[in-house]
mmCIF file of C-alpha atoms and ligand atoms in Angstrom:
data_model
loop_
_atom_site.group_PDB
_atom_site.id
_atom_site.type_symbol
_atom_site.label_atom_id
_atom_site.label_comp_id
_atom_site.label_asym_id
_atom_site.label_seq_id
_atom_site.Cartn_x
_atom_site.Cartn_y
_atom_site.Cartn_z
ATOM 1 C CA MET A 33 132.408 312.501 199.140
ATOM 2 C CA THR A 34 132.614 315.681 197.155
ATOM 3 C CA LEU A 35 133.069 315.162 193.482
ATOM 4 C CA GLN A 36 134.533 318.244 191.922
ATOM 5 C CA ASN A 37 136.100 318.935 188.538
ATOM 6 C CA LEU A 38 134.006 316.268 186.853
ATOM 7 C CA PRO A 39 133.824 316.860 183.116
ATOM 8 C CA ALA A 40 130.355 317.362 181.584
ATOM 9 C CA ARG A 41 131.203 315.118 178.662
ATOM 10 C CA VAL A 42 133.616 312.219 178.390
ATOM 11 C CA LYS A 43 135.071 310.632 175.290
ATOM 12 C CA LEU A 44 135.426 306.866 175.320
ATOM 13 C CA VAL A 45 137.726 305.079 172.896
ATOM 14 C CA ASP A 46 136.603 301.497 172.481
ATOM 15 C CA VAL A 47 139.685 299.290 172.410
ATOM 16 C CA GLY A 48 137.766 296.011 172.326
ATOM 17 C CA PRO A 49 138.536 295.069 168.706
ATOM 18 C CA ARG A 50 142.273 295.541 169.439
ATOM 19 C CA ASP A 51 143.124 295.137 173.134
ATOM 20 C CA GLY A 52 140.164 292.803 173.586
ATOM 21 C CA LEU A 53 140.771 290.462 170.708
ATOM 22 C CA GLN A 54 144.594 290.469 170.747
ATOM 23 C CA ASN A 55 144.471 288.370 173.878
ATOM 24 C CA GLU A 56 141.992 285.669 172.827
ATOM 25 C CA LYS A 57 143.343 282.133 172.606
ATOM 26 C CA GLN A 58 140.984 281.319 169.753
ATOM 27 C CA MET A 59 141.516 283.135 166.463
ATOM 28 C CA VAL A 60 138.578 285.424 165.796
ATOM 29 C CA PRO A 61 137.728 285.688 162.080
ATOM 30 C CA ALA A 62 138.147 289.122 160.486
ATOM 31 C CA ALA A 63 134.441 289.091 159.563
ATOM 32 C CA VAL A 64 133.500 288.859 163.254
ATOM 33 C CA LYS A 65 135.866 291.707 164.170
ATOM 34 C CA ILE A 66 134.348 293.826 161.400
ATOM 35 C CA GLU A 67 130.813 293.034 162.567
ATOM 36 C CA LEU A 68 131.807 294.019 166.115
ATOM 37 C CA ILE A 69 133.189 297.336 164.845
ATOM 38 C CA HIS A 70 129.961 297.980 162.908
ATOM 39 C CA ARG A 71 127.918 297.255 166.029
ATOM 40 C CA LEU A 72 130.091 299.617 168.072
ATOM 41 C CA GLN A 73 129.557 302.303 165.450
ATOM 42 C CA ALA A 74 125.807 301.683 165.628
ATOM 43 C CA ALA A 75 126.002 302.215 169.411
ATOM 44 C CA GLY A 76 127.513 305.654 168.878
ATOM 45 C CA VAL A 77 131.215 304.801 169.234
ATOM 46 C CA ARG A 78 133.108 307.443 167.260
ATOM 47 C CA HIS A 79 136.661 306.515 168.227
ATOM 48 C CA LEU A 80 137.895 302.951 168.321
ATOM 49 C CA GLU A 81 141.062 300.903 168.163
ATOM 50 C CA ALA A 82 140.436 298.674 165.183
ATOM 51 C CA THR A 83 143.589 296.535 165.106
ATOM 52 C CA SER A 84 147.399 296.539 165.351
ATOM 53 C CA PHE A 85 150.096 296.619 162.698
ATOM 54 C CA VAL A 86 152.530 294.537 164.740
ATOM 55 C CA SER A 87 154.536 291.450 163.944
ATOM 56 C CA PRO A 88 152.170 288.501 163.353
ATOM 57 C CA LYS A 89 154.872 286.314 164.893
ATOM 58 C CA TRP A 90 154.484 288.259 168.134
ATOM 59 C CA VAL A 91 150.710 288.688 168.096
ATOM 60 C CA PRO A 92 149.104 286.286 165.590
ATOM 61 C CA GLN A 93 145.622 287.470 166.626
ATOM 62 C CA MET A 94 146.237 290.806 164.876
ATOM 63 C CA GLY A 95 147.645 289.182 161.725
ATOM 64 C CA ASP A 96 144.487 290.072 159.781
ATOM 65 C CA ALA A 97 144.912 293.851 160.288
ATOM 66 C CA VAL A 98 144.764 294.587 156.554
ATOM 67 C CA ASP A 99 141.543 292.592 156.094
ATOM 68 C CA VAL A 100 139.887 294.156 159.137
ATOM 69 C CA MET A 101 140.691 297.694 158.022
ATOM 70 C CA ALA A 102 139.544 296.962 154.459
ATOM 71 C CA GLY A 103 136.259 295.435 155.615
ATOM 72 C CA ILE A 104 134.996 298.293 157.780
ATOM 73 C CA THR A 105 132.228 300.455 156.378
ATOM 74 C CA ARG A 106 133.719 303.724 157.544
ATOM 75 C CA ARG A 107 131.951 306.704 158.984
ATOM 76 C CA ALA A 108 133.475 310.086 158.179
ATOM 77 C CA ASP A 109 133.039 311.230 161.793
ATOM 78 C CA THR A 110 134.834 308.250 163.309
ATOM 79 C CA VAL A 111 138.491 307.834 164.246
ATOM 80 C CA TYR A 112 139.954 304.421 163.438
ATOM 81 C CA SER A 113 143.152 304.003 165.474
ATOM 82 C CA VAL A 114 145.704 301.258 165.058
ATOM 83 C CA LEU A 115 148.813 300.308 167.023
ATOM 84 C CA THR A 116 152.135 300.915 165.281
ATOM 85 C CA PRO A 117 155.363 299.997 167.106
ATOM 86 C CA ASN A 118 157.709 301.075 164.308
ATOM 87 C CA MET A 119 157.898 302.382 160.720
ATOM 88 C CA LYS A 120 156.934 299.026 159.250
ATOM 89 C CA GLY A 121 153.732 299.158 161.273
ATOM 90 C CA PHE A 122 153.166 302.767 160.274
ATOM 91 C CA GLU A 123 153.491 301.918 156.576
ATOM 92 C CA GLY A 124 150.800 299.266 157.021
ATOM 93 C CA ALA A 125 148.598 301.701 158.915
ATOM 94 C CA LEU A 126 148.978 304.383 156.259
ATOM 95 C CA ALA A 127 148.174 301.981 153.426
ATOM 96 C CA ALA A 128 145.117 300.779 155.358
ATOM 97 C CA GLY A 129 143.824 304.330 155.847
ATOM 98 C CA ALA A 130 144.071 304.571 159.636
ATOM 99 C CA ASN A 131 143.361 308.094 160.840
ATOM 100 C CA GLU A 132 145.224 307.754 164.119
ATOM 101 C CA VAL A 133 148.215 305.667 165.141
ATOM 102 C CA VAL A 134 149.226 304.614 168.620
ATOM 103 C CA VAL A 135 152.860 304.249 169.624
ATOM 104 C CA PHE A 136 153.054 302.117 172.709
ATOM 105 C CA GLY A 137 155.830 302.555 175.208
ATOM 106 C CA ALA A 138 156.176 301.592 178.830
ATOM 107 C CA ALA A 139 157.175 303.072 182.163
ATOM 108 C CA SER A 140 159.043 299.842 182.944
ATOM 109 C CA GLN A 141 162.176 298.693 181.104
ATOM 110 C CA ALA A 142 161.388 295.006 181.556
ATOM 111 C CA PHE A 143 157.923 295.320 180.046
ATOM 112 C CA SER A 144 159.271 297.351 177.146
ATOM 113 C CA GLN A 145 161.756 294.567 176.403
ATOM 114 C CA LYS A 146 159.153 291.807 176.666
ATOM 115 C CA ASN A 147 156.465 293.620 174.695
ATOM 116 C CA ILE A 148 158.341 295.361 171.911
ATOM 117 C CA ASN A 149 161.828 293.874 172.208
ATOM 118 C CA CYS A 150 163.681 297.081 173.013
ATOM 119 C CA SER A 151 164.452 299.475 175.870
ATOM 120 C CA ILE A 152 162.361 302.563 176.642
ATOM 121 C CA GLU A 153 165.007 304.785 175.016
ATOM 122 C CA GLU A 154 165.182 302.590 171.889
ATOM 123 C CA SER A 155 161.392 302.598 171.662
ATOM 124 C CA ILE A 156 161.376 306.398 171.570
ATOM 125 C CA GLU A 157 163.964 306.292 168.761
ATOM 126 C CA ARG A 158 161.656 303.969 166.815
ATOM 127 C CA PHE A 159 158.579 306.090 167.524
ATOM 128 C CA ALA A 160 160.161 309.390 166.463
ATOM 129 C CA PRO A 161 160.074 308.717 162.690
ATOM 130 C CA VAL A 162 156.540 307.303 163.051
ATOM 131 C CA VAL A 163 155.418 310.619 164.560
ATOM 132 C CA VAL A 164 157.134 312.622 161.794
ATOM 133 C CA ALA A 165 155.614 310.453 159.044
ATOM 134 C CA ALA A 166 152.174 310.489 160.661
ATOM 135 C CA LYS A 167 152.178 314.286 160.973
ATOM 136 C CA ALA A 168 153.259 314.598 157.330
ATOM 137 C CA SER A 169 150.205 312.536 156.371
ATOM 138 C CA GLY A 170 147.764 314.352 158.646
ATOM 139 C CA ILE A 171 147.445 311.385 160.995
ATOM 140 C CA SER A 172 147.261 312.035 164.731
ATOM 141 C CA VAL A 173 149.451 310.134 167.166
ATOM 142 C CA ARG A 174 148.541 308.844 170.567
ATOM 143 C CA GLY A 175 151.097 307.353 172.922
ATOM 144 C CA ALA A 176 150.413 304.622 175.446
ATOM 145 C CA ILE A 177 152.424 304.487 178.669
ATOM 146 C CA SER A 178 152.078 300.894 179.809
ATOM 147 C CA CYS A 179 152.752 299.689 183.339
ATOM 148 C CA ALA A 180 152.171 303.182 184.698
ATOM 149 C CA MET A 181 151.283 301.800 188.137
ATOM 150 C CA GLY A 182 152.862 298.392 188.180
ATOM 151 C CA CYS A 183 154.764 295.952 186.031
ATOM 152 C CA PRO A 184 154.412 292.181 185.845
ATOM 153 C CA TYR A 185 158.212 291.886 185.896
ATOM 154 C CA GLU A 186 159.422 294.844 188.015
ATOM 155 C CA GLY A 187 156.568 295.280 190.523
ATOM 156 C CA ASP A 188 155.648 298.804 191.666
ATOM 157 C CA VAL A 189 156.345 301.604 189.200
ATOM 158 C CA SER A 190 156.956 305.118 190.504
ATOM 159 C CA PRO A 191 155.208 308.172 189.019
ATOM 160 C CA ASP A 192 158.696 309.471 188.109
ATOM 161 C CA ARG A 193 158.878 306.753 185.480
ATOM 162 C CA VAL A 194 155.567 307.901 184.010
ATOM 163 C CA GLU A 195 156.803 311.470 183.983
ATOM 164 C CA LEU A 196 159.974 310.392 182.162
ATOM 165 C CA VAL A 197 158.066 308.596 179.394
ATOM 166 C CA ALA A 198 155.564 311.467 179.093
ATOM 167 C CA ARG A 199 158.503 313.860 178.711
ATOM 168 C CA LEU A 200 160.123 311.650 176.056
ATOM 169 C CA MET A 201 156.827 311.312 174.199
ATOM 170 C CA THR A 202 156.113 315.024 174.160
ATOM 171 C CA ALA A 203 159.681 315.704 172.990
ATOM 172 C CA ILE A 204 159.098 313.643 169.819
ATOM 173 C CA GLY A 205 155.712 315.255 169.158
ATOM 174 C CA VAL A 206 153.214 312.643 170.369
ATOM 175 C CA ASP A 207 149.879 314.517 170.588
ATOM 176 C CA HIS A 208 148.228 312.675 173.461
ATOM 177 C CA VAL A 209 149.224 310.104 176.074
ATOM 178 C CA GLY A 210 147.222 307.322 177.635
ATOM 179 C CA VAL A 211 148.263 306.380 181.146
ATOM 180 C CA ALA A 212 147.819 302.618 181.212
ATOM 181 C CA ASP A 213 147.427 300.232 184.111
ATOM 182 C CA THR A 214 148.339 297.177 182.061
ATOM 183 C CA ILE A 215 147.940 294.664 184.887
ATOM 184 C CA GLY A 216 145.166 296.420 186.771
ATOM 185 C CA VAL A 217 147.032 296.778 190.072
ATOM 186 C CA GLY A 218 146.496 300.507 190.552
ATOM 187 C CA THR A 219 144.279 302.072 193.187
ATOM 188 C CA PRO A 220 142.840 305.613 193.081
ATOM 189 C CA ARG A 221 145.665 307.551 194.740
ATOM 190 C CA ALA A 222 148.307 305.775 192.648
ATOM 191 C CA VAL A 223 146.258 306.519 189.536
ATOM 192 C CA GLN A 224 146.035 310.197 190.445
ATOM 193 C CA ALA A 225 149.803 310.307 191.074
ATOM 194 C CA ALA A 226 150.516 308.735 187.671
ATOM 195 C CA MET A 227 148.073 311.097 185.959
ATOM 196 C CA GLU A 228 149.618 314.094 187.696
ATOM 197 C CA ALA A 229 153.050 312.933 186.494
ATOM 198 C CA ALA A 230 151.784 312.838 182.892
ATOM 199 C CA LEU A 231 150.089 316.224 183.409
ATOM 200 C CA LYS A 232 153.528 317.779 183.934
ATOM 201 C CA HIS A 233 154.037 317.385 180.188
ATOM 202 C CA TYR A 234 150.531 317.167 178.703
ATOM 203 C CA ASP A 235 147.407 319.286 179.021
ATOM 204 C CA LEU A 236 144.375 317.762 180.662
ATOM 205 C CA ALA A 237 142.674 317.571 177.252
ATOM 206 C CA ASP A 238 145.559 315.465 175.936
ATOM 207 C CA ILE A 239 145.676 312.649 178.461
ATOM 208 C CA SER A 240 143.497 309.612 178.943
ATOM 209 C CA GLY A 241 143.170 306.643 181.247
ATOM 210 C CA HIS A 242 143.478 303.010 180.176
ATOM 211 C CA PHE A 243 142.584 300.738 183.048
ATOM 212 C CA HIS A 244 142.614 296.965 183.069
ATOM 213 C CA ASP A 245 140.330 295.519 185.715
ATOM 214 C CA THR A 246 142.397 292.580 186.932
ATOM 215 C CA TYR A 247 142.023 293.542 190.605
ATOM 216 C CA GLY A 248 138.538 295.024 190.246
ATOM 217 C CA GLN A 249 139.763 298.603 190.687
ATOM 218 C CA ALA A 250 139.126 300.003 187.234
ATOM 219 C CA LEU A 251 135.846 301.816 187.911
ATOM 220 C CA ALA A 252 137.234 303.357 191.107
ATOM 221 C CA ASN A 253 140.332 304.349 189.162
ATOM 222 C CA THR A 254 138.190 305.874 186.424
ATOM 223 C CA LEU A 255 136.401 307.987 189.028
ATOM 224 C CA ALA A 256 139.744 309.026 190.529
ATOM 225 C CA ALA A 257 140.914 310.224 187.108
ATOM 226 C CA LEU A 258 137.581 311.973 186.471
ATOM 227 C CA GLU A 259 138.096 313.890 189.706
ATOM 228 C CA LEU A 260 141.281 315.321 188.218
ATOM 229 C CA GLY A 261 139.226 316.402 185.210
ATOM 230 C CA VAL A 262 140.456 313.672 182.842
ATOM 231 C CA ALA A 263 137.786 313.412 180.147
ATOM 232 C CA GLN A 264 138.979 310.579 177.884
ATOM 233 C CA PHE A 265 139.241 306.869 178.633
ATOM 234 C CA ASP A 266 139.937 303.666 176.773
ATOM 235 C CA THR A 267 137.295 301.078 177.530
ATOM 236 C CA SER A 268 136.558 297.710 176.031
ATOM 237 C CA ILE A 269 133.235 296.294 174.993
ATOM 238 C CA ALA A 270 132.209 293.389 177.254
ATOM 239 C CA GLY A 271 135.386 294.010 179.279
ATOM 240 C CA LEU A 272 137.515 292.072 176.814
ATOM 241 C CA GLY A 273 141.244 292.635 176.873
ATOM 242 C CA GLY A 274 144.687 291.840 178.119
ATOM 243 C CA CYS A 275 148.194 291.805 176.797
ATOM 244 C CA PRO A 276 149.938 288.624 175.668
ATOM 245 C CA TYR A 277 153.135 289.982 177.267
ATOM 246 C CA ALA A 278 151.513 290.709 180.653
ATOM 247 C CA LYS A 279 150.558 287.257 181.879
ATOM 248 C CA GLY A 280 147.581 287.153 184.220
ATOM 249 C CA ALA A 281 146.335 290.574 183.166
ATOM 250 C CA THR A 282 142.635 290.433 182.444
ATOM 251 C CA GLY A 283 140.318 292.659 180.477
ATOM 252 C CA ASN A 284 139.986 296.392 180.254
ATOM 253 C CA VAL A 285 137.257 298.120 182.167
ATOM 254 C CA ALA A 286 134.024 297.348 180.302
ATOM 255 C CA THR A 287 132.586 300.096 178.121
ATOM 256 C CA GLU A 288 129.089 299.262 179.364
ATOM 257 C CA ASP A 289 130.151 299.677 183.023
ATOM 258 C CA VAL A 290 131.859 303.026 182.423
ATOM 259 C CA VAL A 291 128.875 304.293 180.409
ATOM 260 C CA TYR A 292 126.511 303.307 183.236
ATOM 261 C CA LEU A 293 128.752 305.097 185.752
ATOM 262 C CA LEU A 294 129.022 308.250 183.640
ATOM 263 C CA HIS A 295 125.378 308.462 182.602
ATOM 264 C CA GLY A 296 124.382 307.850 186.229
ATOM 265 C CA MET A 297 126.405 310.932 187.183
ATOM 266 C CA GLY A 298 124.849 312.993 184.393
ATOM 267 C CA ILE A 299 127.992 312.908 182.239
ATOM 268 C CA ASP A 300 127.363 312.652 178.513
ATOM 269 C CA THR A 301 129.176 310.072 176.354
ATOM 270 C CA GLY A 302 127.088 310.088 173.172
ATOM 271 C CA LEU A 303 126.784 306.305 173.522
ATOM 272 C CA ASP A 304 123.652 304.154 173.569
ATOM 273 C CA LEU A 305 123.965 301.709 176.467
ATOM 274 C CA ASP A 306 121.367 299.239 175.137
ATOM 275 C CA ALA A 307 123.093 299.064 171.761
ATOM 276 C CA LEU A 308 126.438 298.565 173.531
ATOM 277 C CA VAL A 309 124.937 295.670 175.474
ATOM 278 C CA ASP A 310 123.867 294.154 172.137
ATOM 279 C CA ALA A 311 127.367 294.602 170.698
ATOM 280 C CA GLY A 312 128.871 293.027 173.813
ATOM 281 C CA ALA A 313 126.428 290.115 173.634
ATOM 282 C CA PHE A 314 127.374 289.561 169.985
ATOM 283 C CA ILE A 315 131.095 289.176 170.713
ATOM 284 C CA SER A 316 130.567 287.288 173.987
ATOM 285 C CA ASN A 317 128.309 284.790 172.190
ATOM 286 C CA HIS A 318 130.930 284.374 169.497
ATOM 287 C CA LEU A 319 133.597 283.715 172.133
ATOM 288 C CA GLY A 320 131.239 281.336 173.930
ATOM 289 C CA ARG A 321 131.283 282.982 177.323
ATOM 290 C CA LYS A 322 129.538 285.531 179.488
ATOM 291 C CA SER A 323 130.389 289.195 179.239
ATOM 292 C CA ASN A 324 132.856 290.562 181.794
ATOM 293 C CA SER A 325 130.608 293.612 182.138
ATOM 294 C CA ARG A 326 128.516 293.584 185.312
ATOM 295 C CA VAL A 327 126.177 296.176 183.806
ATOM 296 C CA ALA A 328 125.688 294.130 180.636
ATOM 297 C CA GLN A 329 124.934 291.025 182.718
ATOM 298 C CA ALA A 330 122.426 292.944 184.833
ATOM 299 C CA LEU A 331 120.669 294.415 181.808
ATOM 300 C CA LEU A 332 120.612 291.074 179.965
ATOM 301 C CA ASN A 333 119.112 289.407 183.060
ATOM 302 C CA LYS A 334 116.530 292.185 183.275
ATOM 303 C CA ARG A 335 115.636 291.731 179.609
ATOM 304 C CA ALA A 336 115.295 287.966 180.082
ATOM 305 C CA THR A 337 112.824 288.387 182.945
ATOM 306 C CA ALA A 338 110.870 291.312 181.454
HETATM 307 P P1 HMG B 325 161.493 292.412 166.542
HETATM 308 O O1 HMG B 325 161.508 290.924 166.350
HETATM 309 O O2 HMG B 325 162.526 293.034 167.438
HETATM 310 O O3 HMG B 325 161.461 293.193 165.145
HETATM 311 O O4 HMG B 325 160.044 292.767 167.095
HETATM 312 P P2 HMG B 325 162.545 293.394 164.028
HETATM 313 O O5 HMG B 325 162.490 294.810 163.641
HETATM 314 O O6 HMG B 325 163.855 292.797 164.444
HETATM 315 O O7 HMG B 325 161.949 292.519 162.815
HETATM 316 C C1 HMG B 325 161.826 291.100 162.902
HETATM 317 C C2 HMG B 325 160.771 290.635 161.916
HETATM 318 O O8 HMG B 325 159.491 291.190 162.276
HETATM 319 C C3 HMG B 325 161.034 291.058 160.476
HETATM 320 O O9 HMG B 325 160.480 290.056 159.627
HETATM 321 C C4 HMG B 325 160.211 292.307 160.333
HETATM 322 O O10 HMG B 325 159.840 292.594 159.009
HETATM 323 C C5 HMG B 325 158.988 291.942 161.150
HETATM 324 P P3 HMG B 325 161.387 288.887 158.988
HETATM 325 O O11 HMG B 325 162.444 289.622 158.198
HETATM 326 O O12 HMG B 325 161.954 288.125 160.153
HETATM 327 O O13 HMG B 325 160.392 288.102 158.187
HETATM 328 N N1 HMG B 325 158.299 293.144 161.684
HETATM 329 C C6 HMG B 325 157.002 293.405 161.485
HETATM 330 N N2 HMG B 325 156.020 292.730 160.856
HETATM 331 C C7 HMG B 325 154.797 293.316 160.837
HETATM 332 N N3 HMG B 325 154.523 294.502 161.420
HETATM 333 C C8 HMG B 325 155.462 295.194 162.060
HETATM 334 C C9 HMG B 325 156.764 294.641 162.102
HETATM 335 N N4 HMG B 325 157.923 295.066 162.652
HETATM 336 C C10 HMG B 325 158.848 294.148 162.377
HETATM 337 N N5 HMG B 325 155.166 296.356 162.634
HETATM 338 C C11 HMG B 325 158.207 294.293 167.283
HETATM 339 C C12 HMG B 325 159.713 294.109 167.425
HETATM 340 C C13 HMG B 325 157.862 295.641 167.878
HETATM 341 C C14 HMG B 325 157.815 294.244 165.829
HETATM 342 C C15 HMG B 325 157.497 293.149 168.049
HETATM 343 O O14 HMG B 325 158.008 293.090 169.354
HETATM 344 C C16 HMG B 325 156.009 293.335 168.120
HETATM 345 O O15 HMG B 325 155.323 293.230 167.122
HETATM 346 N N6 HMG B 325 155.457 293.578 169.337
HETATM 347 C C17 HMG B 325 154.050 293.876 169.487
HETATM 348 C C18 HMG B 325 153.572 293.423 170.832
HETATM 349 C C19 HMG B 325 152.119 293.795 171.002
HETATM 350 O O16 HMG B 325 151.400 294.048 170.054
HETATM 351 N N7 HMG B 325 151.665 293.805 172.269
HETATM 352 C C20 HMG B 325 150.312 294.118 172.580
HETATM 353 C C21 HMG B 325 149.965 295.564 172.362
HETATM 354 S S1 HMG B 325 150.530 296.620 173.675
HETATM 355 C C22 HMG B 325 149.279 296.556 174.830
HETATM 356 O O17 HMG B 325 148.397 295.752 174.737
HETATM 357 C C23 HMG B 325 149.286 297.577 175.943
HETATM 358 C C24 HMG B 325 148.218 298.652 175.760
HETATM 359 O O18 HMG B 325 146.926 298.084 175.693
HETATM 360 C C25 HMG B 325 148.269 299.615 176.943
HETATM 361 C C26 HMG B 325 148.295 298.842 178.262
HETATM 362 O O19 HMG B 325 147.327 298.174 178.614
HETATM 363 O O20 HMG B 325 149.356 298.901 178.894
HETATM 364 C C27 HMG B 325 148.461 299.482 174.491
HETATM 365 MG MG1 MG B 326 145.779 297.448 177.381
#
């Protein structure tokens, strides 16, 4: 296999505190979320999704967003992103001092309805004032395009749908879009097709991949996106993650696994794999189960037998 176009450096956004913990059955105390964020910072993470300003009736696990944001010992060089589905969420994010907000739309109408209770077109109408207000406050805006390869309600999703949402997002001024495989059904060619659809409206530097690993394809899909030159990915410590409105979807690709892949190919991330393994062990121990990261498991086993 020839691997061309690979970036020399890749930026990873750790979504574990948000995507990871929004899907846990047990409520995780704010203090544990804050400790996880501090451990991620210690491992070199400079961009993370800290929490969501969404309805606590819809996602009770993110109901402590204000406490989590207030409890973080911030680093000036770190971006603390939060999810904001509407102006109410944005107001919370602004008050909490988030320096990036994420508007989250979908390439499938059914998922949009289930997740944020409105159509794709209505979601864009709700996001537009969020983008204007964020820009006025110097806050950057990322957009997520969920179900870019498949939907739990509609099945296969065509790249045309991704292109449509990317076009709508760029029209309202969203700076960057994440192409998200919410239910982890994508395979490398489908991922490249979805990325290429988003690339019709965004520069390579302004798109990222967000791959859930439900079908075990996320590392292959990451490599497929890297081959296109994509240099930013959402990953989740210990492979935590899932969406309460995408039943059966499991965690995001594990940060530790992506870091091992990238470092093994000589691609810089600025992250310390051993410290990430420690952060992953901290949250996995709290949750009372093994990490979903194969790399973390391997390194923990190696440590235990050293
Ligand atoms: P709605 O019920 O249509 O909202 O929900 P509404 O505007 O009609 O308001 C109803 C009530 O909710 C009101 O309160 C509002 O104040 C309140 P009441 O008067 O009844 O007491 N409300 C809010 N409260 C707090 N924060 C807010 C907010 N907005 C309204 N921002 C809404 C619409 C979007 C709010 C709801 O559907 C929602 O919160 N959905 C969030 C779902 C979610 O967080 N899903 C997981 C994240 S997405 C994801 O994981 C995918 C991703 O990882 C990428 C991928 O993998 O695909 C990003
Ligand atoms: Mg997700």
